[in-house]
Every structure is written in C-alpha cells, then in structure tokens.
Amino acid sequence: MIDFLEGTKEWLIGFFGLSAILQLLQTNDYSQFMSWKGISALIGPLIPFLLAFEIIRMTFYRRFKVVDYRISFFSLVFNSFIGRIISIGMVSLCIGLFGKYAIFKTEITWYWLIYGYVIWEFGHFIYHFLAHKVRLFWCLHSTHHAPETMNLSVNFAHFFLEAPYADLIRTTTCILLGVSPSLLFLIMFIDGVWGSFIHIGENISKDGRFGFLNKIILTPSHHRVHHAKNALYMDTNFCNPVTHLGPCF
C-alpha cells in the first residue's frame, strides 16, 4: 500500500511537472527562480494545472464527459513510457549528424531568436503539411485530431511515433540552417508552452480570441478551426503556435 501511494505521488509530481520546482526549493536559494532554470520550472506546470482546473470546472457544472478525454489520456500513458524517449533520441541524433553541416552558427540573442523561430516555423510547416497531406503521416497525426471536443487533454493525444518524425524534420531543418542547439531548445520550450495553451476549450475561454492578439498570434480560436470539421478549413492552417500573420493556409 505504501509503495502504491509513493508511486502515485511520483506520478503526480511527474505529470504536473513539479520535479524541477521541488529541487530548487530544497536548495533554499530562491534567487534561482529568477534564472532561466527557475522560470522554466515555474512555467512547466502551467498546462497540467490548467487541465486539472478545466476538468474540475466541467465537473462542477456537470459537463464533464469521460469520452472527451479517453483517447488523450490513453495516449498520455502510452507516450509517457515510449514516445518521449524516442523523441529525445531523435533530436540528439539529428544534432549529432547534421550539426557539422550547418551553414553558420547562431547564439542566443534577440535577433537570432527571431531568425531561429522563423526557421522553426518553416520546419514545423513542412512537418504539419505532410502530416495532413500524406496518408502514411496522417496515420501518425490523426490521433491528435481524434478527440471530438477541444480541451487541454488533446495535447496528450499523439501517436508515439509522430514526435520522432516531427523532430526529424524540424530539428534537421533548424540545425542545417544554423540554429544552435541551445537556441533550438529555447525555441522548443516557447513553442511547447504556447502550443499546449492554444488547445484550451470553451470551459476556460469561450471564444478563445484574446482580443487584439487574435490578429497577431495564433490563438485558441484559430486552432479550434484547424481541429474542426468545417469543409472550408479542412486540412488547412498549418502555422506554428506563436506567430500568425494572416490566414496561414
């Protein structure tokens, strides 16, 4: 029984991304929370806690349906053991293989961050376009579009082989075009946080437009269109999360 409770505790800490925060708290050096490591540790649990809030709120208003989360949580459990390890391995492999062929090297500065994100956007577009247009790759990506209701759990609805396929294209593109590994990891972190956040459903944000931001960046409103079944927008809008310059079809 004690082992079960301890295992449950460790799973919850891992799911909510609290490991890094707890490690920093144990040092009693709270100034670390002002560093990049501390900031990323604080931002990491945002999506899991929003998901928990979403489920609690839906339960309170009696709108919670297990079917809306079933596919996502099954994928989460499966990918927790397999997909993440393969994905990390693919990123490391691409950096090791193609790093020496980079056309130049970048550093972490504001202007290289802009450049790097444009390159990341380009790589993501290629991956996402192929995922919808090529039958084989759609078989990998379709799990993400399987849930019929948009909510934060959709973040976890991915077939475990999709991540390494996506990372092969995005990482290789970035490395060859000069995005350094350190800059790439920063971009991947920013992309991951916002890319998860745009999956919030109507139980957190009704229209998901966020006012004037809807004309500048990709908001939940835009991404709901991408996940919808409206024939006009089917298999379109392959933009990456943070940037949105007009209709990205």
PDB file of C-alpha atoms in Angstrom:
ATOM      1  CA  MET A   1       0.000   0.000   0.000  1.00  0.00           C
ATOM      2  CA  ILE A   2       2.832   2.356   0.887  1.00  0.00           C
ATOM      3  CA  ASP A   3       4.588   1.539  -2.383  1.00  0.00           C
ATOM      4  CA  PHE A   4       1.367   2.264  -4.296  1.00  0.00           C
ATOM      5  CA  LEU A   5       0.940   5.642  -2.598  1.00  0.00           C
ATOM      6  CA  GLU A   6       4.584   6.501  -3.204  1.00  0.00           C
ATOM      7  CA  GLY A   7       4.266   5.530  -6.844  1.00  0.00           C
ATOM      8  CA  THR A   8       1.103   7.629  -7.204  1.00  0.00           C
ATOM      9  CA  LYS A   9       2.877  10.569  -5.605  1.00  0.00           C
ATOM     10  CA  GLU A  10       5.815  10.289  -8.019  1.00  0.00           C
ATOM     11  CA  TRP A  11       3.431  10.023 -10.994  1.00  0.00           C
ATOM     12  CA  LEU A  12       1.549  13.143  -9.938  1.00  0.00           C
ATOM     13  CA  ILE A  13       4.789  15.061  -9.444  1.00  0.00           C
ATOM     14  CA  GLY A  14       5.902  13.989 -12.913  1.00  0.00           C
ATOM     15  CA  PHE A  15       2.556  14.721 -14.572  1.00  0.00           C
ATOM     16  CA  PHE A  16       2.303  18.218 -13.100  1.00  0.00           C
ATOM     17  CA  GLY A  17       5.982  18.935 -13.809  1.00  0.00           C
ATOM     18  CA  LEU A  18       6.824  19.744 -10.204  1.00  0.00           C
ATOM     19  CA  SER A  19      10.179  17.949 -10.000  1.00  0.00           C
ATOM     20  CA  ALA A  20      12.257  20.976 -11.012  1.00  0.00           C
ATOM     21  CA  ILE A  21      10.415  23.292  -8.586  1.00  0.00           C
ATOM     22  CA  LEU A  22      10.870  20.875  -5.693  1.00  0.00           C
ATOM     23  CA  GLN A  23      14.569  20.535  -6.435  1.00  0.00           C
ATOM     24  CA  LEU A  24      15.012  24.314  -6.400  1.00  0.00           C
ATOM     25  CA  LEU A  25      13.050  24.641  -3.157  1.00  0.00           C
ATOM     26  CA  GLN A  26      15.310  22.090  -1.484  1.00  0.00           C
ATOM     27  CA  THR A  27      18.342  24.297  -2.127  1.00  0.00           C
ATOM     28  CA  ASN A  28      16.759  27.178  -0.120  1.00  0.00           C
ATOM     29  CA  ASP A  29      18.231  29.503  -2.745  1.00  0.00           C
ATOM     30  CA  TYR A  30      15.086  31.186  -4.020  1.00  0.00           C
ATOM     31  CA  SER A  31      17.082  33.563  -6.221  1.00  0.00           C
ATOM     32  CA  GLN A  32      17.342  30.677  -8.700  1.00  0.00           C
ATOM     33  CA  PHE A  33      13.707  31.268  -9.607  1.00  0.00           C
ATOM     34  CA  MET A  34      14.895  34.439 -11.362  1.00  0.00           C
ATOM     35  CA  SER A  35      17.173  32.404 -13.625  1.00  0.00           C
ATOM     36  CA  TRP A  36      16.187  30.641 -16.844  1.00  0.00           C
ATOM     37  CA  LYS A  37      16.135  27.320 -14.995  1.00  0.00           C
ATOM     38  CA  GLY A  38      13.783  28.733 -12.359  1.00  0.00           C
ATOM     39  CA  ILE A  39      11.493  30.447 -14.852  1.00  0.00           C
ATOM     40  CA  SER A  40      11.137  27.277 -16.948  1.00  0.00           C
ATOM     41  CA  ALA A  41      10.461  25.288 -13.756  1.00  0.00           C
ATOM     42  CA  LEU A  42       7.624  27.661 -12.854  1.00  0.00           C
ATOM     43  CA  ILE A  43       6.096  27.711 -16.340  1.00  0.00           C
ATOM     44  CA  GLY A  44       6.303  23.941 -16.850  1.00  0.00           C
ATOM     45  CA  PRO A  45       3.350  23.003 -14.574  1.00  0.00           C
ATOM     46  CA  LEU A  46       1.049  25.626 -16.169  1.00  0.00           C
ATOM     47  CA  ILE A  47      -0.664  23.352 -18.711  1.00  0.00           C
ATOM     48  CA  PRO A  48      -1.207  20.347 -16.375  1.00  0.00           C
ATOM     49  CA  PHE A  49      -2.720  22.603 -13.703  1.00  0.00           C
ATOM     50  CA  LEU A  50      -4.943  24.316 -16.280  1.00  0.00           C
ATOM     51  CA  LEU A  51      -6.076  20.873 -17.409  1.00  0.00           C
ATOM     52  CA  ALA A  52      -6.931  19.930 -13.827  1.00  0.00           C
ATOM     53  CA  PHE A  53      -8.809  23.232 -13.431  1.00  0.00           C
ATOM     54  CA  GLU A  54     -10.680  22.566 -16.684  1.00  0.00           C
ATOM     55  CA  ILE A  55     -11.806  19.113 -15.524  1.00  0.00           C
ATOM     56  CA  ILE A  56     -12.810  20.355 -12.055  1.00  0.00           C
ATOM     57  CA  ARG A  57     -14.785  23.231 -13.561  1.00  0.00           C
ATOM     58  CA  MET A  58     -16.547  20.943 -16.034  1.00  0.00           C
ATOM     59  CA  THR A  59     -17.395  18.522 -13.229  1.00  0.00           C
ATOM     60  CA  PHE A  60     -18.801  21.345 -11.094  1.00  0.00           C
ATOM     61  CA  TYR A  61     -21.077  22.440 -13.953  1.00  0.00           C
ATOM     62  CA  ARG A  62     -21.905  18.792 -14.773  1.00  0.00           C
ATOM     63  CA  ARG A  63     -20.414  18.999 -18.257  1.00  0.00           C
ATOM     64  CA  PHE A  64     -17.582  16.530 -17.764  1.00  0.00           C
ATOM     65  CA  LYS A  65     -17.681  13.522 -20.114  1.00  0.00           C
ATOM     66  CA  VAL A  66     -15.130  10.737 -19.879  1.00  0.00           C
ATOM     67  CA  VAL A  67     -15.360  10.148 -23.628  1.00  0.00           C
ATOM     68  CA  ASP A  68     -13.915  13.621 -24.292  1.00  0.00           C
ATOM     69  CA  TYR A  69     -10.686  12.668 -22.502  1.00  0.00           C
ATOM     70  CA  ARG A  70     -10.426   8.922 -23.093  1.00  0.00           C
ATOM     71  CA  ILE A  71      -8.219   8.985 -26.213  1.00  0.00           C
ATOM     72  CA  SER A  72      -5.988  11.729 -24.836  1.00  0.00           C
ATOM     73  CA  PHE A  73      -5.240  10.024 -21.530  1.00  0.00           C
ATOM     74  CA  PHE A  74      -4.674   6.639 -23.152  1.00  0.00           C
ATOM     75  CA  SER A  75      -2.128   8.313 -25.435  1.00  0.00           C
ATOM     76  CA  LEU A  76      -0.560  10.077 -22.435  1.00  0.00           C
ATOM     77  CA  VAL A  77       0.026   6.826 -20.565  1.00  0.00           C
ATOM     78  CA  PHE A  78       1.470   5.099 -23.633  1.00  0.00           C
ATOM     79  CA  ASN A  79       3.684   8.012 -24.697  1.00  0.00           C
ATOM     80  CA  SER A  80       4.992   8.589 -21.189  1.00  0.00           C
ATOM     81  CA  PHE A  81       6.979   5.385 -21.466  1.00  0.00           C
ATOM     82  CA  ILE A  82       7.892   5.229 -25.144  1.00  0.00           C
ATOM     83  CA  GLY A  83       7.279   8.387 -27.181  1.00  0.00           C
ATOM     84  CA  ARG A  84       9.297  10.787 -25.037  1.00  0.00           C
ATOM     85  CA  ILE A  85      12.417   8.612 -25.015  1.00  0.00           C
ATOM     86  CA  ILE A  86      12.319   8.092 -28.788  1.00  0.00           C
ATOM     87  CA  SER A  87      11.719  11.801 -29.392  1.00  0.00           C
ATOM     88  CA  ILE A  88      14.680  12.866 -27.238  1.00  0.00           C
ATOM     89  CA  GLY A  89      16.823  10.299 -29.036  1.00  0.00           C
ATOM     90  CA  MET A  90      15.775  11.632 -32.445  1.00  0.00           C
ATOM     91  CA  VAL A  91      16.606  15.249 -31.528  1.00  0.00           C
ATOM     92  CA  SER A  92      20.028  14.190 -30.216  1.00  0.00           C
ATOM     93  CA  LEU A  93      20.665  12.095 -33.335  1.00  0.00           C
ATOM     94  CA  CYS A  94      19.807  14.964 -35.696  1.00  0.00           C
ATOM     95  CA  ILE A  95      22.026  17.407 -33.813  1.00  0.00           C
ATOM     96  CA  GLY A  96      24.918  14.945 -33.854  1.00  0.00           C
ATOM     97  CA  LEU A  97      24.550  14.026 -37.526  1.00  0.00           C
ATOM     98  CA  PHE A  98      23.819  17.401 -39.098  1.00  0.00           C
ATOM     99  CA  GLY A  99      25.489  19.898 -36.748  1.00  0.00           C
ATOM    100  CA  LYS A 100      28.734  19.828 -38.725  1.00  0.00           C
ATOM    101  CA  TYR A 101      26.878  20.723 -41.926  1.00  0.00           C
ATOM    102  CA  ALA A 102      25.266  23.909 -40.551  1.00  0.00           C
ATOM    103  CA  ILE A 103      25.666  26.885 -42.893  1.00  0.00           C
ATOM    104  CA  PHE A 104      26.666  29.048 -39.888  1.00  0.00           C
ATOM    105  CA  LYS A 105      26.290  29.144 -36.113  1.00  0.00           C
ATOM    106  CA  THR A 106      23.891  31.309 -34.090  1.00  0.00           C
ATOM    107  CA  GLU A 107      23.809  32.402 -30.481  1.00  0.00           C
ATOM    108  CA  ILE A 108      21.042  33.233 -28.012  1.00  0.00           C
ATOM    109  CA  THR A 109      20.299  36.865 -28.804  1.00  0.00           C
ATOM    110  CA  TRP A 110      17.012  38.574 -29.575  1.00  0.00           C
ATOM    111  CA  TYR A 111      17.711  38.853 -33.308  1.00  0.00           C
ATOM    112  CA  TRP A 112      18.883  35.233 -33.638  1.00  0.00           C
ATOM    113  CA  LEU A 113      15.821  34.193 -31.645  1.00  0.00           C
ATOM    114  CA  ILE A 114      13.628  35.825 -34.297  1.00  0.00           C
ATOM    115  CA  TYR A 115      15.627  34.152 -37.053  1.00  0.00           C
ATOM    116  CA  GLY A 116      15.534  30.802 -35.277  1.00  0.00           C
ATOM    117  CA  TYR A 117      11.810  30.956 -34.760  1.00  0.00           C
ATOM    118  CA  VAL A 118      11.199  31.728 -38.426  1.00  0.00           C
ATOM    119  CA  ILE A 119      13.281  28.660 -39.319  1.00  0.00           C
ATOM    120  CA  TRP A 120      11.450  26.564 -36.721  1.00  0.00           C
ATOM    121  CA  GLU A 121       8.173  27.795 -38.203  1.00  0.00           C
ATOM    122  CA  PHE A 122       9.315  26.710 -41.634  1.00  0.00           C
ATOM    123  CA  GLY A 123      10.294  23.257 -40.386  1.00  0.00           C
ATOM    124  CA  HIS A 124       7.043  22.887 -38.490  1.00  0.00           C
ATOM    125  CA  PHE A 125       5.045  23.867 -41.556  1.00  0.00           C
ATOM    126  CA  ILE A 126       6.748  21.127 -43.597  1.00  0.00           C
ATOM    127  CA  TYR A 127       6.066  18.505 -40.946  1.00  0.00           C
ATOM    128  CA  HIS A 128       2.466  19.615 -40.368  1.00  0.00           C
ATOM    129  CA  PHE A 129       1.674  19.913 -44.075  1.00  0.00           C
ATOM    130  CA  LEU A 130       2.963  16.404 -44.769  1.00  0.00           C
ATOM    131  CA  ALA A 131       1.109  15.091 -41.712  1.00  0.00           C
ATOM    132  CA  HIS A 132      -2.190  16.142 -43.291  1.00  0.00           C
ATOM    133  CA  LYS A 133      -1.445  15.552 -46.977  1.00  0.00           C
ATOM    134  CA  VAL A 134       0.478  12.247 -46.976  1.00  0.00           C
ATOM    135  CA  ARG A 135      -1.567   9.230 -45.990  1.00  0.00           C
ATOM    136  CA  LEU A 136       1.191   7.472 -44.052  1.00  0.00           C
ATOM    137  CA  PHE A 137       1.991  10.557 -41.980  1.00  0.00           C
ATOM    138  CA  TRP A 138      -1.708  11.247 -41.434  1.00  0.00           C
ATOM    139  CA  CYS A 139      -1.947   7.818 -39.825  1.00  0.00           C
ATOM    140  CA  LEU A 140       0.560   9.111 -37.247  1.00  0.00           C
ATOM    141  CA  HIS A 141      -1.063  12.535 -36.834  1.00  0.00           C
ATOM    142  CA  SER A 142      -4.726  11.519 -36.889  1.00  0.00           C
ATOM    143  CA  THR A 143      -4.668  10.510 -33.218  1.00  0.00           C
ATOM    144  CA  HIS A 144      -4.238  14.181 -32.354  1.00  0.00           C
ATOM    145  CA  HIS A 145      -7.410  15.016 -34.289  1.00  0.00           C
ATOM    146  CA  ALA A 146      -9.426  12.076 -32.949  1.00  0.00           C
ATOM    147  CA  PRO A 147     -10.955  13.805 -29.868  1.00  0.00           C
ATOM    148  CA  GLU A 148     -14.237  15.439 -30.839  1.00  0.00           C
ATOM    149  CA  THR A 149     -14.150  18.130 -28.144  1.00  0.00           C
ATOM    150  CA  MET A 150     -11.321  20.665 -27.831  1.00  0.00           C
ATOM    151  CA  ASN A 151      -9.744  20.694 -24.378  1.00  0.00           C
ATOM    152  CA  LEU A 152      -6.260  20.709 -22.899  1.00  0.00           C
ATOM    153  CA  SER A 153      -6.050  16.929 -22.795  1.00  0.00           C
ATOM    154  CA  VAL A 154      -5.838  16.976 -26.610  1.00  0.00           C
ATOM    155  CA  ASN A 155      -2.180  17.966 -26.066  1.00  0.00           C
ATOM    156  CA  PHE A 156      -1.500  14.404 -24.992  1.00  0.00           C
ATOM    157  CA  ALA A 157      -3.332  12.743 -27.899  1.00  0.00           C
ATOM    158  CA  HIS A 158      -0.365  11.812 -30.079  1.00  0.00           C
ATOM    159  CA  PHE A 159       0.738   8.507 -31.538  1.00  0.00           C
ATOM    160  CA  PHE A 160       4.161   7.722 -30.084  1.00  0.00           C
ATOM    161  CA  LEU A 161       5.886   7.637 -33.498  1.00  0.00           C
ATOM    162  CA  GLU A 162       4.691  11.099 -34.516  1.00  0.00           C
ATOM    163  CA  ALA A 163       7.095  13.010 -32.261  1.00  0.00           C
ATOM    164  CA  PRO A 164      10.307  11.478 -33.682  1.00  0.00           C
ATOM    165  CA  TYR A 165       9.009  12.002 -37.228  1.00  0.00           C
ATOM    166  CA  ALA A 166       8.218  15.647 -36.458  1.00  0.00           C
ATOM    167  CA  ASP A 167      11.527  16.170 -34.656  1.00  0.00           C
ATOM    168  CA  LEU A 168      13.451  14.655 -37.562  1.00  0.00           C
ATOM    169  CA  ILE A 169      12.090  17.338 -39.911  1.00  0.00           C
ATOM    170  CA  ARG A 170      12.061  20.311 -37.540  1.00  0.00           C
ATOM    171  CA  THR A 171      15.397  19.659 -35.851  1.00  0.00           C
ATOM    172  CA  THR A 172      17.237  18.851 -39.078  1.00  0.00           C
ATOM    173  CA  THR A 173      15.863  21.978 -40.756  1.00  0.00           C
ATOM    174  CA  CYS A 174      16.907  24.190 -37.836  1.00  0.00           C
ATOM    175  CA  ILE A 175      20.361  22.667 -37.381  1.00  0.00           C
ATOM    176  CA  LEU A 176      21.265  22.820 -41.083  1.00  0.00           C
ATOM    177  CA  LEU A 177      20.157  26.454 -41.287  1.00  0.00           C
ATOM    178  CA  GLY A 178      22.362  27.494 -38.388  1.00  0.00           C
ATOM    179  CA  VAL A 179      20.105  27.377 -35.315  1.00  0.00           C
ATOM    180  CA  SER A 180      22.383  26.315 -32.466  1.00  0.00           C
ATOM    181  CA  PRO A 181      21.211  23.516 -30.121  1.00  0.00           C
ATOM    182  CA  SER A 182      20.893  25.905 -27.159  1.00  0.00           C
ATOM    183  CA  LEU A 183      18.762  28.326 -29.192  1.00  0.00           C
ATOM    184  CA  LEU A 184      16.760  25.405 -30.583  1.00  0.00           C
ATOM    185  CA  PHE A 185      15.912  24.134 -27.086  1.00  0.00           C
ATOM    186  CA  LEU A 186      14.788  27.629 -26.063  1.00  0.00           C
ATOM    187  CA  ILE A 187      12.518  27.840 -29.125  1.00  0.00           C
ATOM    188  CA  MET A 188      11.174  24.337 -28.481  1.00  0.00           C
ATOM    189  CA  PHE A 189      10.299  25.352 -24.909  1.00  0.00           C
ATOM    190  CA  ILE A 190       8.447  28.504 -26.009  1.00  0.00           C
ATOM    191  CA  ASP A 191       6.723  26.585 -28.781  1.00  0.00           C
ATOM    192  CA  GLY A 192       5.746  23.766 -26.428  1.00  0.00           C
ATOM    193  CA  VAL A 193       4.158  26.048 -23.835  1.00  0.00           C
ATOM    194  CA  TRP A 194       2.117  28.141 -26.260  1.00  0.00           C
ATOM    195  CA  GLY A 195       1.385  25.170 -28.488  1.00  0.00           C
ATOM    196  CA  SER A 196      -0.195  23.443 -25.496  1.00  0.00           C
ATOM    197  CA  PHE A 197      -2.058  26.536 -24.330  1.00  0.00           C
ATOM    198  CA  ILE A 198      -3.870  27.075 -27.651  1.00  0.00           C
ATOM    199  CA  HIS A 199      -5.749  23.818 -27.046  1.00  0.00           C
ATOM    200  CA  ILE A 200      -7.818  25.299 -24.216  1.00  0.00           C
ATOM    201  CA  GLY A 201     -11.524  24.705 -24.671  1.00  0.00           C
ATOM    202  CA  GLU A 202     -14.605  26.838 -24.150  1.00  0.00           C
ATOM    203  CA  ASN A 203     -14.699  25.916 -20.450  1.00  0.00           C
ATOM    204  CA  ILE A 204     -11.655  28.140 -19.899  1.00  0.00           C
ATOM    205  CA  SER A 205     -12.017  30.706 -22.706  1.00  0.00           C
ATOM    206  CA  LYS A 206     -15.361  30.924 -24.505  1.00  0.00           C
ATOM    207  CA  ASP A 207     -14.294  32.404 -27.836  1.00  0.00           C
ATOM    208  CA  GLY A 208     -10.519  31.951 -27.473  1.00  0.00           C
ATOM    209  CA  ARG A 209      -9.757  35.126 -29.411  1.00  0.00           C
ATOM    210  CA  PHE A 210      -7.906  37.134 -26.727  1.00  0.00           C
ATOM    211  CA  GLY A 211      -8.907  40.489 -28.179  1.00  0.00           C
ATOM    212  CA  PHE A 212      -6.373  42.189 -30.452  1.00  0.00           C
ATOM    213  CA  LEU A 213      -3.971  39.239 -30.070  1.00  0.00           C
ATOM    214  CA  ASN A 214      -6.209  37.306 -32.441  1.00  0.00           C
ATOM    215  CA  LYS A 215      -4.809  39.426 -35.297  1.00  0.00           C
ATOM    216  CA  ILE A 216      -1.171  38.985 -34.269  1.00  0.00           C
ATOM    217  CA  ILE A 217      -0.573  35.477 -32.945  1.00  0.00           C
ATOM    218  CA  LEU A 218      -2.163  32.080 -33.293  1.00  0.00           C
ATOM    219  CA  THR A 219      -4.868  31.942 -30.623  1.00  0.00           C
ATOM    220  CA  PRO A 220      -7.072  29.064 -29.408  1.00  0.00           C
ATOM    221  CA  SER A 221      -9.755  30.431 -31.736  1.00  0.00           C
ATOM    222  CA  HIS A 222      -7.534  29.835 -34.784  1.00  0.00           C
ATOM    223  CA  HIS A 223      -6.506  26.387 -33.644  1.00  0.00           C
ATOM    224  CA  ARG A 224     -10.097  25.328 -32.985  1.00  0.00           C
ATOM    225  CA  VAL A 225     -10.740  25.980 -36.664  1.00  0.00           C
ATOM    226  CA  HIS A 226      -7.832  23.708 -37.542  1.00  0.00           C
ATOM    227  CA  HIS A 227      -9.283  20.890 -35.410  1.00  0.00           C
ATOM    228  CA  ALA A 228     -12.858  21.403 -36.610  1.00  0.00           C
ATOM    229  CA  LYS A 229     -14.612  19.569 -39.440  1.00  0.00           C
ATOM    230  CA  ASN A 230     -15.697  22.586 -41.459  1.00  0.00           C
ATOM    231  CA  ALA A 231     -15.001  21.573 -45.061  1.00  0.00           C
ATOM    232  CA  LEU A 232     -13.718  25.052 -45.954  1.00  0.00           C
ATOM    233  CA  TYR A 233     -10.829  24.796 -43.488  1.00  0.00           C
ATOM    234  CA  MET A 234     -10.246  21.036 -43.531  1.00  0.00           C
ATOM    235  CA  ASP A 235      -6.531  20.203 -43.785  1.00  0.00           C
ATOM    236  CA  THR A 236      -5.500  23.868 -43.733  1.00  0.00           C
ATOM    237  CA  ASN A 237      -3.856  26.353 -41.344  1.00  0.00           C
ATOM    238  CA  PHE A 238      -0.560  24.623 -40.658  1.00  0.00           C
ATOM    239  CA  CYS A 239       1.012  27.565 -38.837  1.00  0.00           C
ATOM    240  CA  ASN A 240       3.027  27.133 -35.694  1.00  0.00           C
ATOM    241  CA  PRO A 241       1.644  28.472 -32.379  1.00  0.00           C
ATOM    242  CA  VAL A 242       3.314  31.794 -31.564  1.00  0.00           C
ATOM    243  CA  THR A 243       3.210  33.561 -34.927  1.00  0.00           C
ATOM    244  CA  HIS A 244       0.158  34.290 -37.017  1.00  0.00           C
ATOM    245  CA  LEU A 245       0.401  36.622 -39.984  1.00  0.00           C
ATOM    246  CA  GLY A 246      -2.950  36.392 -41.690  1.00  0.00           C
ATOM    247  CA  PRO A 247      -4.641  33.128 -42.636  1.00  0.00           C
ATOM    248  CA  CYS A 248      -1.858  30.533 -42.731  1.00  0.00           C
ATOM    249  CA  PHE A 249      -3.295  28.133 -45.249  1.00  0.00           C
TER     250      PHE A 249
END
